[in-house]
A tleap script that builds the chain and sets N, CA, C and O, in Angstrom:
source leaprc.protein.ff14SB
mol = sequence {
  NMET VAL LEU THR TRP VAL GLY TYR VAL PRO
  ASN GLN THR GLN THR ALA THR ALA ILE LEU
  GLY ILE ARG GLY LEU MET PHE VAL TYR SER
  ALA VAL LEU ALA ILE ALA THR ILE GLY MET
  MET TYR TRP LEU TYR PRO LEU THR GLU ASN
  ARG TYR ARG ASN ILE MET LYS GLU LEU VAL
  HIE ARG GLN ASP GLN GLN PRO ALA LEU GLU
  ASN CASN
}
set mol.1.N position { 8.480 22.567 -2.686 }
set mol.1.CA position { 9.923 22.575 -2.588 }
set mol.1.C position { 10.520 21.615 -3.628 }
set mol.1.O position { 11.486 21.947 -4.315 }
set mol.2.N position { 9.930 20.429 -3.727 }
set mol.2.CA position { 10.454 19.454 -4.679 }
set mol.2.C position { 10.231 19.938 -6.105 }
set mol.2.O position { 11.088 19.750 -6.968 }
set mol.3.N position { 9.083 20.560 -6.355 }
set mol.3.CA position { 8.829 21.088 -7.697 }
set mol.3.C position { 9.836 22.182 -8.062 }
set mol.3.O position { 10.226 22.301 -9.223 }
set mol.4.N position { 10.250 22.964 -7.097 }
set mol.4.CA position { 11.257 23.993 -7.345 }
set mol.4.C position { 12.571 23.365 -7.774 }
set mol.4.O position { 13.276 23.911 -8.622 }
set mol.5.N position { 12.906 22.214 -7.190 }
set mol.5.CA position { 14.147 21.519 -7.552 }
set mol.5.C position { 14.171 21.122 -9.019 }
set mol.5.O position { 15.230 21.115 -9.646 }
set mol.6.N position { 13.006 20.792 -9.571 }
set mol.6.CA position { 12.974 20.362 -10.973 }
set mol.6.C position { 12.726 21.516 -11.930 }
set mol.6.O position { 12.627 21.302 -13.138 }
set mol.7.N position { 12.624 22.742 -11.412 }
set mol.7.CA position { 12.501 23.903 -12.268 }
set mol.7.C position { 11.086 24.380 -12.535 }
set mol.7.O position { 10.864 25.173 -13.449 }
set mol.8.N position { 10.112 23.903 -11.743 }
set mol.8.CA position { 8.720 24.328 -11.912 }
set mol.8.C position { 8.567 25.788 -11.512 }
set mol.8.O position { 9.057 26.212 -10.465 }
set mol.9.N position { 7.881 26.552 -12.359 }
set mol.9.CA position { 7.577 27.947 -12.064 }
set mol.9.C position { 6.057 28.092 -12.161 }
set mol.9.O position { 5.486 27.866 -13.228 }
set mol.10.N position { 5.387 28.470 -11.048 }
set mol.10.CA position { 3.925 28.572 -11.067 }
set mol.10.C position { 3.423 29.608 -12.080 }
set mol.10.O position { 4.064 30.634 -12.308 }
set mol.11.N position { 2.289 29.325 -12.667 }
set mol.11.CA position { 1.601 30.230 -13.593 }
set mol.11.C position { 2.436 30.605 -14.807 }
set mol.11.O position { 2.274 31.694 -15.357 }
set mol.12.N position { 3.314 29.730 -15.224 }
set mol.12.CA position { 4.138 29.956 -16.407 }
set mol.12.C position { 4.127 28.700 -17.270 }
set mol.12.O position { 3.839 27.605 -16.787 }
set mol.13.N position { 4.442 28.870 -18.546 }
set mol.13.CA position { 4.634 27.710 -19.405 }
set mol.13.C position { 5.905 27.004 -18.924 }
set mol.13.O position { 6.948 27.632 -18.742 }
set mol.14.N position { 5.801 25.709 -18.726 }
set mol.14.CA position { 6.919 24.968 -18.147 }
set mol.14.C position { 7.933 24.591 -19.223 }
set mol.14.O position { 7.580 24.304 -20.367 }
set mol.15.N position { 9.175 24.601 -18.828 }
set mol.15.CA position { 10.245 24.213 -19.740 }
set mol.15.C position { 10.242 22.689 -19.904 }
set mol.15.O position { 9.624 21.963 -19.125 }
set mol.16.N position { 10.938 22.238 -20.917 }
set mol.16.CA position { 11.043 20.793 -21.140 }
set mol.16.C position { 11.724 20.117 -19.953 }
set mol.16.O position { 11.373 18.995 -19.587 }
set mol.17.N position { 12.688 20.794 -19.362 }
set mol.17.CA position { 13.380 20.245 -18.193 }
set mol.17.C position { 12.425 20.097 -17.011 }
set mol.17.O position { 12.457 19.090 -16.304 }
set mol.18.N position { 11.571 21.110 -16.801 }
set mol.18.CA position { 10.612 21.054 -15.702 }
set mol.18.C position { 9.604 19.927 -15.921 }
set mol.18.O position { 9.279 19.191 -14.989 }
set mol.19.N position { 9.117 19.795 -17.138 }
set mol.19.CA position { 8.154 18.736 -17.457 }
set mol.19.C position { 8.791 17.368 -17.256 }
set mol.19.O position { 8.174 16.467 -16.688 }
set mol.20.N position { 10.021 17.215 -17.720 }
set mol.20.CA position { 10.730 15.950 -17.527 }
set mol.20.C position { 10.933 15.672 -16.036 }
set mol.20.O position { 10.789 14.534 -15.588 }
set mol.21.N position { 11.263 16.699 -15.282 }
set mol.21.CA position { 11.440 16.551 -13.835 }
set mol.21.C position { 10.150 16.166 -13.140 }
set mol.21.O position { 10.156 15.320 -12.245 }
set mol.22.N position { 9.043 16.777 -13.540 }
set mol.22.CA position { 7.743 16.456 -12.947 }
set mol.22.C position { 7.380 15.012 -13.260 }
set mol.22.O position { 6.917 14.285 -12.381 }
set mol.23.N position { 7.583 14.599 -14.478 }
set mol.23.CA position { 7.306 13.201 -14.845 }
set mol.23.C position { 8.193 12.240 -14.054 }
set mol.23.O position { 7.739 11.187 -13.608 }
set mol.24.N position { 9.437 12.606 -13.890 }
set mol.24.CA position { 10.343 11.781 -13.093 }
set mol.24.C position { 9.899 11.699 -11.645 }
set mol.24.O position { 9.969 10.634 -11.031 }
set mol.25.N position { 9.439 12.820 -11.092 }
set mol.25.CA position { 8.947 12.814 -9.719 }
set mol.25.C position { 7.738 11.894 -9.576 }
set mol.25.O position { 7.607 11.183 -8.580 }
set mol.26.N position { 6.865 11.909 -10.564 }
set mol.26.CA position { 5.691 11.035 -10.503 }
set mol.26.C position { 6.133 9.574 -10.460 }
set mol.26.O position { 5.548 8.777 -9.727 }
set mol.27.N position { 7.144 9.217 -11.225 }
set mol.27.CA position { 7.643 7.845 -11.222 }
set mol.27.C position { 8.390 7.538 -9.931 }
set mol.27.O position { 8.162 6.499 -9.311 }
set mol.28.N position { 9.278 8.432 -9.528 }
set mol.28.CA position { 10.124 8.187 -8.356 }
set mol.28.C position { 9.270 8.070 -7.098 }
set mol.28.O position { 9.449 7.135 -6.317 }
set mol.29.N position { 8.341 9.007 -6.891 }
set mol.29.CA position { 7.488 8.931 -5.704 }
set mol.29.C position { 6.696 7.631 -5.683 }
set mol.29.O position { 6.619 6.965 -4.650 }
set mol.30.N position { 6.115 7.272 -6.805 }
set mol.30.CA position { 5.332 6.042 -6.866 }
set mol.30.C position { 6.208 4.823 -6.588 }
set mol.30.O position { 5.824 3.932 -5.831 }
set mol.31.N position { 7.368 4.792 -7.196 }
set mol.31.CA position { 8.268 3.650 -7.019 }
set mol.31.C position { 8.750 3.544 -5.573 }
set mol.31.O position { 8.771 2.452 -5.004 }
set mol.32.N position { 9.133 4.663 -4.983 }
set mol.32.CA position { 9.619 4.650 -3.602 }
set mol.32.C position { 8.513 4.203 -2.650 }
set mol.32.O position { 8.753 3.397 -1.751 }
set mol.33.N position { 7.307 4.724 -2.846 }
set mol.33.CA position { 6.202 4.327 -1.974 }
set mol.33.C position { 5.838 2.861 -2.168 }
set mol.33.O position { 5.512 2.175 -1.198 }
set mol.34.N position { 5.886 2.374 -3.390 }
set mol.34.CA position { 5.590 0.965 -3.645 }
set mol.34.C position { 6.625 0.069 -2.972 }
set mol.34.O position { 6.268 -0.931 -2.350 }
set mol.35.N position { 7.885 0.416 -3.091 }
set mol.35.CA position { 8.950 -0.381 -2.465 }
set mol.35.C position { 8.829 -0.326 -0.947 }
set mol.35.O position { 9.017 -1.338 -0.273 }
set mol.36.N position { 8.514 0.855 -0.403 }
set mol.36.CA position { 8.333 0.975 1.050 }
set mol.36.C position { 7.164 0.128 1.525 }
set mol.36.O position { 7.242 -0.500 2.581 }
set mol.37.N position { 6.080 0.104 0.756 }
set mol.37.CA position { 4.917 -0.706 1.116 }
set mol.37.C position { 5.257 -2.188 1.093 }
set mol.37.O position { 4.889 -2.930 2.004 }
set mol.38.N position { 5.954 -2.613 0.058 }
set mol.38.CA position { 6.368 -4.019 -0.028 }
set mol.38.C position { 7.252 -4.383 1.155 }
set mol.38.O position { 7.072 -5.436 1.768 }
set mol.39.N position { 8.194 -3.528 1.474 }
set mol.39.CA position { 9.082 -3.772 2.613 }
set mol.39.C position { 8.323 -3.851 3.928 }
set mol.39.O position { 8.586 -4.741 4.737 }
set mol.40.N position { 7.389 -2.938 4.155 }
set mol.40.CA position { 6.608 -2.949 5.383 }
set mol.40.C position { 5.759 -4.208 5.477 }
set mol.40.O position { 5.662 -4.809 6.547 }
set mol.41.N position { 5.148 -4.614 4.375 }
set mol.41.CA position { 4.336 -5.831 4.395 }
set mol.41.C position { 5.212 -7.058 4.661 }
set mol.41.O position { 4.789 -7.984 5.354 }
set mol.42.N position { 6.401 -7.067 4.127 }
set mol.42.CA position { 7.298 -8.206 4.304 }
set mol.42.C position { 7.757 -8.321 5.758 }
set mol.42.O position { 7.740 -9.410 6.332 }
set mol.43.N position { 8.167 -7.195 6.354 }
set mol.43.CA position { 8.732 -7.251 7.705 }
set mol.43.C position { 7.686 -7.125 8.807 }
set mol.43.O position { 7.840 -7.722 9.872 }
set mol.44.N position { 6.629 -6.360 8.568 }
set mol.44.CA position { 5.657 -6.130 9.627 }
set mol.44.C position { 4.462 -7.077 9.577 }
set mol.44.O position { 3.734 -7.194 10.563 }
set mol.45.N position { 4.244 -7.757 8.448 }
set mol.45.CA position { 3.119 -8.675 8.322 }
set mol.45.C position { 3.563 -9.943 7.622 }
set mol.45.O position { 3.157 -10.208 6.490 }
set mol.46.N position { 4.401 -10.733 8.292 }
set mol.46.CA position { 4.864 -11.969 7.660 }
set mol.46.C position { 3.735 -12.999 7.610 }
set mol.46.O position { 3.254 -13.437 8.655 }
set mol.47.N position { 3.319 -13.381 6.436 }
set mol.47.CA position { 2.238 -14.336 6.269 }
set mol.47.C position { 2.841 -15.720 6.057 }
set mol.47.O position { 3.052 -16.161 4.927 }
set mol.48.N position { 3.107 -16.378 7.153 }
set mol.48.CA position { 3.655 -17.729 7.090 }
set mol.48.C position { 2.514 -18.720 6.888 }
set mol.48.O position { 1.340 -18.367 7.004 }
set mol.49.N position { 2.873 -19.948 6.589 }
set mol.49.CA position { 1.854 -20.986 6.393 }
set mol.49.C position { 1.040 -21.186 7.675 }
set mol.49.O position { -0.178 -21.352 7.615 }
set mol.50.N position { 1.701 -21.171 8.821 }
set mol.50.CA position { 1.017 -21.328 10.103 }
set mol.50.C position { 0.047 -20.174 10.359 }
set mol.50.O position { -1.086 -20.394 10.786 }
set mol.51.N position { 0.486 -18.964 10.101 }
set mol.51.CA position { -0.390 -17.799 10.302 }
set mol.51.C position { -1.578 -17.857 9.347 }
set mol.51.O position { -2.699 -17.528 9.735 }
set mol.52.N position { -1.346 -18.266 8.117 }
set mol.52.CA position { -2.420 -18.401 7.138 }
set mol.52.C position { -3.470 -19.407 7.633 }
set mol.52.O position { -4.671 -19.148 7.549 }
set mol.53.N position { -3.016 -20.535 8.139 }
set mol.53.CA position { -3.954 -21.546 8.664 }
set mol.53.C position { -4.775 -20.982 9.821 }
set mol.53.O position { -5.983 -21.207 9.894 }
set mol.54.N position { -4.126 -20.253 10.720 }
set mol.54.CA position { -4.845 -19.650 11.851 }
set mol.54.C position { -5.882 -18.639 11.385 }
set mol.54.O position { -6.988 -18.592 11.925 }
set mol.55.N position { -5.543 -17.839 10.401 }
set mol.55.CA position { -6.493 -16.870 9.857 }
set mol.55.C position { -7.687 -17.587 9.246 }
set mol.55.O position { -8.832 -17.192 9.463 }
set mol.56.N position { -7.419 -18.647 8.480 }
set mol.56.CA position { -8.508 -19.389 7.845 }
set mol.56.C position { -9.403 -20.053 8.895 }
set mol.56.O position { -10.625 -20.066 8.742 }
set mol.57.N position { -8.814 -20.600 9.952 }
set mol.57.CA position { -9.613 -21.193 11.030 }
set mol.57.C position { -10.519 -20.144 11.664 }
set mol.57.O position { -11.695 -20.400 11.920 }
set mol.58.N position { -9.965 -18.968 11.912 }
set mol.58.CA position { -10.744 -17.883 12.514 }
set mol.58.C position { -11.889 -17.455 11.591 }
set mol.58.O position { -13.004 -17.220 12.057 }
set mol.59.N position { -11.624 -17.356 10.310 }
set mol.59.CA position { -12.677 -16.981 9.361 }
set mol.59.C position { -13.788 -18.026 9.298 }
set mol.59.O position { -14.969 -17.681 9.256 }
set mol.60.N position { -13.407 -19.299 9.292 }
set mol.60.CA position { -14.409 -20.373 9.284 }
set mol.60.C position { -15.218 -20.332 10.573 }
set mol.60.O position { -16.437 -20.506 10.551 }
set mol.61.N position { -14.546 -20.104 11.689 }
set mol.61.CA position { -15.230 -20.001 12.979 }
set mol.61.C position { -16.235 -18.849 12.959 }
set mol.61.O position { -17.373 -19.016 13.398 }
set mol.62.N position { -15.831 -17.705 12.464 }
set mol.62.CA position { -16.737 -16.548 12.375 }
set mol.62.C position { -17.917 -16.841 11.459 }
set mol.62.O position { -19.051 -16.465 11.753 }
set mol.63.N position { -17.643 -17.511 10.354 }
set mol.63.CA position { -18.704 -17.847 9.408 }
set mol.63.C position { -19.699 -18.818 10.053 }
set mol.63.O position { -20.904 -18.701 9.833 }
set mol.64.N position { -19.212 -19.764 10.836 }
set mol.64.CA position { -20.083 -20.707 11.523 }
set mol.64.C position { -20.928 -19.999 12.580 }
set mol.64.O position { -22.064 -20.403 12.831 }
set mol.65.N position { -20.402 -18.969 13.189 }
set mol.65.CA position { -21.110 -18.227 14.230 }
set mol.65.C position { -22.109 -17.229 13.672 }
set mol.65.O position { -23.040 -16.845 14.380 }
set mol.66.N position { -21.951 -16.802 12.451 }
set mol.66.CA position { -22.794 -15.745 11.881 }
set mol.66.C position { -24.272 -16.121 11.820 }
set mol.66.O position { -25.093 -15.297 12.223 }
set mol.67.N position { -24.678 -17.313 11.344 }
set mol.67.CA position { -26.119 -17.631 11.327 }
set mol.67.C position { -26.740 -17.608 12.718 }
set mol.67.O position { -27.898 -17.219 12.868 }
set mol.68.N position { -25.998 -18.013 13.724 }
set mol.68.CA position { -26.525 -17.985 15.088 }
set mol.68.C position { -26.787 -16.546 15.535 }
set mol.68.O position { -27.762 -16.287 16.240 }
set mol.69.N position { -25.955 -15.642 15.146 }
set mol.69.CA position { -26.150 -14.244 15.482 }
set mol.69.C position { -27.329 -13.626 14.747 }
set mol.69.O position { -28.029 -12.783 15.307 }
set mol.70.N position { -27.558 -14.031 13.505 }
set mol.70.CA position { -28.651 -13.477 12.705 }
set mol.70.C position { -30.007 -13.951 13.218 }
set mol.70.O position { -30.992 -13.227 13.076 }
set mol.71.N position { -30.090 -15.140 13.809 }
set mol.71.CA position { -31.359 -15.661 14.302 }
set mol.71.C position { -31.766 -15.041 15.624 }
set mol.71.O position { -32.931 -15.151 16.005 }
set mol.72.N position { -30.866 -14.401 16.335 }
set mol.72.CA position { -31.186 -13.795 17.645 }
set mol.72.C position { -31.829 -12.484 17.505 }
set mol.72.O position { -32.159 -11.848 18.506 }
savepdb mol mol.pdb
quit
């Protein structure tokens, strides 16, 4: 449907307008998805200094526990 909007015709040589539209779609889709990802990471996964410290503590704890698990 989106390709039809830019003038794409299947199994035909594409016009300059269609090619330009396809290239624009490649940029627009990528840009929109990148911005959406940044927004989701910002609002849904806020990495504060406190959260970072907690994550690091958990990782160190797991690392300390790993040799004990391997010896069993």
